[in-house]
Amino acid sequence: MSESVICGIPYKDFLIRVEEFHGYRSPGILLGGIMVENALRELGPTPYLNVVTETVVCLPDAVQLLTPCTIGNGFLQILDWGKFALTAYDRMTLNGVRVWLNYERMADYPLINSWFDRSTENRQKPVFEEIAKEILSATSNLINHRSVRLYRALKISQRKPTGLCPKCGESYPLDHGPTCTSCQGEAYYE
Amino acid sequence: MSESVICGIPYKDFLIRVEEFHGYRSPGILLGGIMVENALRELGPTPYLNVVTETVVCLPDAVQLLTPCTIGNGFLQILDWGKFALTAYDRMTLNGVRVWLNYERMADYPLINSWFDRSTENRQKPVFEEIAKEILSATSNLINHRSVRLYRALKISQRKPTGLCPKCGESYPLDHGPTCTSCQGEAYYE
């Protein structure tokens, strides 16, 4: 277990990086890290690597820790689909590999199963070291992968014309409407 | 300039961290870093810090670099509003500070102005060191801040019941519909 390596990073160093970035050791980041590793291995050398995750939870942090793709540089896209899956692809060729969990085999891993099962009422937070052991032993048994071809690159590279909102005076993309989204009544603050 | 400090990090070290995480030195991250610093200073000690950015571009990376808030741990929320603004707040008290750019004063900073103005057809990529000098000299002149109170905490802490999608067999939040979002025709891949 201590000899495991995730994306070239020794397990112990990986945990330190997880704590620094994500704040705490999380089963989702560990499982996500192994998924990222699987995807990159299957994809092979990729000069224009992009990643899309299908959930906002945990997975984006695994990607940001282990690849050059971040949400702020646009090479990571996040879909709020609630699916624990991701696709790594080359934004030039649009060839990618999607990885997701093998739900049929999950029953063989009681701690992962119970951690993942959101329907359990009395779901207890697992002891990280115990579930980590299960995750590291399961690895590719639990991860499915498939080559995919993207319809289009998901990075938004097109510049949109901006202007100042007539209500608040701040800059916004003019295609959002006559005022900015916030002044359209979406503000989250008073 | 070389003596500048951003969120307690000496400028030169900050640049190294930016390159490591974001991939390259970017005016947006530098300006964003100064905005984060302003927001945190005005907010004062905040035990339950959350941040919401109003754009997906650059700003989320400044937040993830300089605070414990990431997209994957849920303490950073990202609104795709195309507004270069962010709010730091305490998710318990809902008291926050919103920072945004002072567009009236921007004309005084020609390099920042030209970098920010998406409407310029022949917009040239600025030399980072030159625009950085302007950003560091402008600092709080260019940044507005205001205390705000959030309507509600934006972190999604509620667990949603999940189940297996009858089409693809993968786990998804049941409130998304009879099948997962992907199987509803939203898939980005073939």
Tab-separated table of C-alpha atoms in Angstrom, chain A residues 21-24 29 52-54 56-61 64-65 67-76 78-87 98 100-101 103 115-119 123 146-152 154 156 159-162 164-165 168-173 176 180-183 186-190, chain B residues 20-24 29 52-54 56-61 64-65 67-76 78-87 98 100-101 103 116-119 123 146-152 154 156 159-162 164-165 168-173 176 180-183 186-190:
chain	number	residue	atom	x	y	z
A	21	PHE	CA	-4.995	21.280	-1.865
A	22	HIS	CA	-8.267	19.586	-0.969
A	23	GLY	CA	-7.988	20.174	2.768
A	24	TYR	CA	-8.277	16.586	3.940
A	29	ILE	CA	-9.780	12.071	-4.418
A	52	VAL	CA	-14.083	16.864	-18.423
A	53	THR	CA	-15.515	15.595	-15.140
A	54	GLU	CA	-19.166	14.672	-14.808
A	56	VAL	CA	-18.416	18.796	-9.176
A	57	VAL	CA	-17.555	16.624	-6.173
A	58	CYS	CA	-13.959	15.514	-5.489
A	59	LEU	CA	-13.088	14.469	-9.062
A	60	PRO	CA	-12.219	18.013	-10.250
A	61	ASP	CA	-9.666	18.293	-7.452
A	64	GLN	CA	-6.348	19.679	-10.854
A	65	LEU	CA	-3.810	17.956	-8.594
A	67	THR	CA	-2.810	17.134	-14.531
A	68	PRO	CA	-2.117	20.599	-15.959
A	69	CYS	CA	-5.880	21.054	-16.381
A	70	THR	CA	-7.601	23.482	-14.006
A	71	ILE	CA	-10.987	25.117	-14.031
A	72	GLY	CA	-9.397	28.571	-14.261
A	73	ASN	CA	-7.155	27.820	-17.228
A	74	GLY	CA	-10.075	26.273	-19.078
A	75	PHE	CA	-8.534	22.867	-19.727
A	76	LEU	CA	-10.843	21.274	-17.162
A	78	ILE	CA	-17.026	20.390	-15.073
A	79	LEU	CA	-20.490	19.056	-15.784
A	80	ASP	CA	-22.857	19.005	-12.812
A	81	TRP	CA	-24.338	15.625	-13.690
A	82	GLY	CA	-23.691	13.877	-10.388
A	83	LYS	CA	-21.813	11.080	-12.176
A	84	PHE	CA	-18.476	9.850	-10.839
A	85	ALA	CA	-16.825	9.728	-14.258
A	86	LEU	CA	-14.356	11.701	-16.322
A	87	THR	CA	-12.988	11.873	-19.832
A	98	ARG	CA	-13.770	7.964	-20.523
A	100	TRP	CA	-16.250	5.416	-14.775
A	101	LEU	CA	-16.968	3.010	-11.950
A	103	TYR	CA	-21.077	-0.701	-10.238
A	115	TRP	CA	-19.208	5.198	1.227
A	116	PHE	CA	-20.568	5.575	-2.293
A	117	ASP	CA	-24.153	4.633	-1.484
A	118	ARG	CA	-25.869	7.933	-0.806
A	119	SER	CA	-29.158	6.214	-0.007
A	123	ARG	CA	-24.051	6.291	6.497
A	146	ARG	CA	-13.654	3.156	-23.053
A	147	SER	CA	-12.255	5.111	-25.978
A	148	VAL	CA	-14.565	7.923	-26.990
A	149	ARG	CA	-14.580	10.642	-29.554
A	150	LEU	CA	-15.800	14.063	-28.511
A	151	TYR	CA	-18.251	15.981	-30.652
A	152	ARG	CA	-16.287	19.165	-30.043
A	154	LEU	CA	-15.253	21.846	-24.580
A	156	ILE	CA	-14.424	27.973	-24.442
A	159	ARG	CA	-14.086	35.762	-26.960
A	160	LYS	CA	-17.483	37.244	-26.353
A	161	PRO	CA	-18.098	40.975	-26.696
A	162	THR	CA	-18.452	42.602	-23.290
A	164	LEU	CA	-20.803	47.673	-18.920
A	165	CYS	CA	-24.090	46.696	-17.321
A	168	CYS	CA	-24.488	48.005	-11.818
A	169	GLY	CA	-21.830	49.457	-14.126
A	170	GLU	CA	-19.765	46.259	-14.162
A	171	SER	CA	-18.423	44.489	-17.241
A	172	TYR	CA	-20.396	41.474	-18.483
A	173	PRO	CA	-20.826	39.420	-21.706
A	176	HIS	CA	-26.282	37.462	-21.418
A	180	CYS	CA	-25.746	41.305	-16.326
A	181	THR	CA	-27.034	38.048	-14.853
A	182	SER	CA	-26.868	39.419	-11.319
A	183	CYS	CA	-29.020	42.462	-12.195
A	186	GLU	CA	-29.963	36.155	-9.872
A	187	ALA	CA	-27.857	37.896	-7.200
A	188	TYR	CA	-26.863	35.612	-4.349
A	189	TYR	CA	-26.366	38.525	-1.918
A	190	GLU	CA	-28.140	41.585	-0.589
B	20	GLU	CA	2.812	25.220	-11.276
B	21	PHE	CA	-0.938	25.296	-10.871
B	22	HIS	CA	-2.332	27.466	-13.645
B	23	GLY	CA	0.352	26.579	-16.194
B	24	TYR	CA	1.589	30.069	-16.988
B	29	ILE	CA	-4.455	35.346	-11.687
B	52	VAL	CA	-17.989	32.367	-4.908
B	53	THR	CA	-16.511	33.622	-8.174
B	54	GLU	CA	-18.692	35.137	-10.868
B	56	VAL	CA	-14.972	30.565	-14.713
B	57	VAL	CA	-11.910	32.338	-16.111
B	58	CYS	CA	-8.730	32.753	-14.047
B	59	LEU	CA	-10.404	33.864	-10.795
B	60	PRO	CA	-11.234	30.327	-9.589
B	61	ASP	CA	-7.547	29.424	-9.859
B	64	GLN	CA	-7.805	27.720	-5.221
B	65	LEU	CA	-4.170	28.827	-4.969
B	67	THR	CA	-7.433	29.886	0.049
B	68	PRO	CA	-8.528	26.451	1.308
B	69	CYS	CA	-11.544	26.686	-1.014
B	70	THR	CA	-11.537	24.422	-4.083
B	71	ILE	CA	-14.224	23.399	-6.524
B	72	GLY	CA	-13.846	19.762	-5.508
B	73	ASN	CA	-14.196	20.318	-1.752
B	74	GLY	CA	-17.252	22.468	-2.329
B	75	PHE	CA	-16.033	25.600	-0.565
B	76	LEU	CA	-15.602	27.381	-3.891
B	78	ILE	CA	-18.355	29.176	-9.599
B	79	LEU	CA	-21.052	31.135	-11.395
B	80	ASP	CA	-20.652	31.390	-15.167
B	81	TRP	CA	-21.706	35.028	-15.314
B	82	GLY	CA	-18.669	36.412	-17.122
B	83	LYS	CA	-18.104	38.954	-14.332
B	84	PHE	CA	-14.621	39.470	-12.910
B	85	ALA	CA	-15.803	39.562	-9.300
B	86	LEU	CA	-15.831	37.333	-6.252
B	87	THR	CA	-17.330	37.173	-2.786
B	98	ARG	CA	-17.675	41.203	-2.541
B	100	TRP	CA	-15.010	43.730	-8.226
B	101	LEU	CA	-13.133	46.016	-10.589
B	103	TYR	CA	-14.204	50.263	-14.386
B	116	PHE	CA	-9.434	43.456	-20.211
B	117	ASP	CA	-11.246	44.937	-23.192
B	118	ARG	CA	-12.543	41.928	-25.101
B	119	SER	CA	-13.989	44.138	-27.826
B	123	ARG	CA	-5.923	42.734	-28.965
B	146	ARG	CA	-18.506	46.087	-0.310
B	147	SER	CA	-19.879	44.121	2.608
B	148	VAL	CA	-22.685	41.824	1.543
B	149	ARG	CA	-24.950	39.329	3.197
B	150	LEU	CA	-25.684	36.117	1.368
B	151	TYR	CA	-29.205	34.798	1.088
B	152	ARG	CA	-27.950	31.296	1.788
B	154	LEU	CA	-23.914	28.100	-1.628
B	156	ILE	CA	-24.300	21.924	-1.576
B	159	ARG	CA	-27.160	14.397	-0.075
B	160	LYS	CA	-29.381	13.478	-2.972
B	161	PRO	CA	-30.709	9.951	-3.412
B	162	THR	CA	-28.881	8.177	-6.227
B	164	LEU	CA	-28.392	3.286	-11.345
B	165	CYS	CA	-29.429	4.712	-14.711
B	168	CYS	CA	-26.131	3.122	-19.032
B	169	GLY	CA	-26.109	1.403	-15.636
B	170	GLU	CA	-24.124	4.172	-13.967
B	171	SER	CA	-25.008	5.906	-10.701
B	172	TYR	CA	-26.724	9.297	-10.954
B	173	PRO	CA	-28.885	11.596	-8.790
B	176	HIS	CA	-32.182	14.450	-12.624
B	180	CYS	CA	-28.964	10.229	-16.196
B	181	THR	CA	-28.285	13.553	-17.922
B	182	SER	CA	-25.969	11.915	-20.438
B	183	CYS	CA	-28.606	9.380	-21.506
B	186	GLU	CA	-26.572	15.586	-23.397
B	187	ALA	CA	-23.557	13.304	-23.969
B	188	TYR	CA	-20.472	15.160	-25.183
B	189	TYR	CA	-18.968	12.053	-26.776
B	190	GLU	CA	-19.812	9.269	-29.164
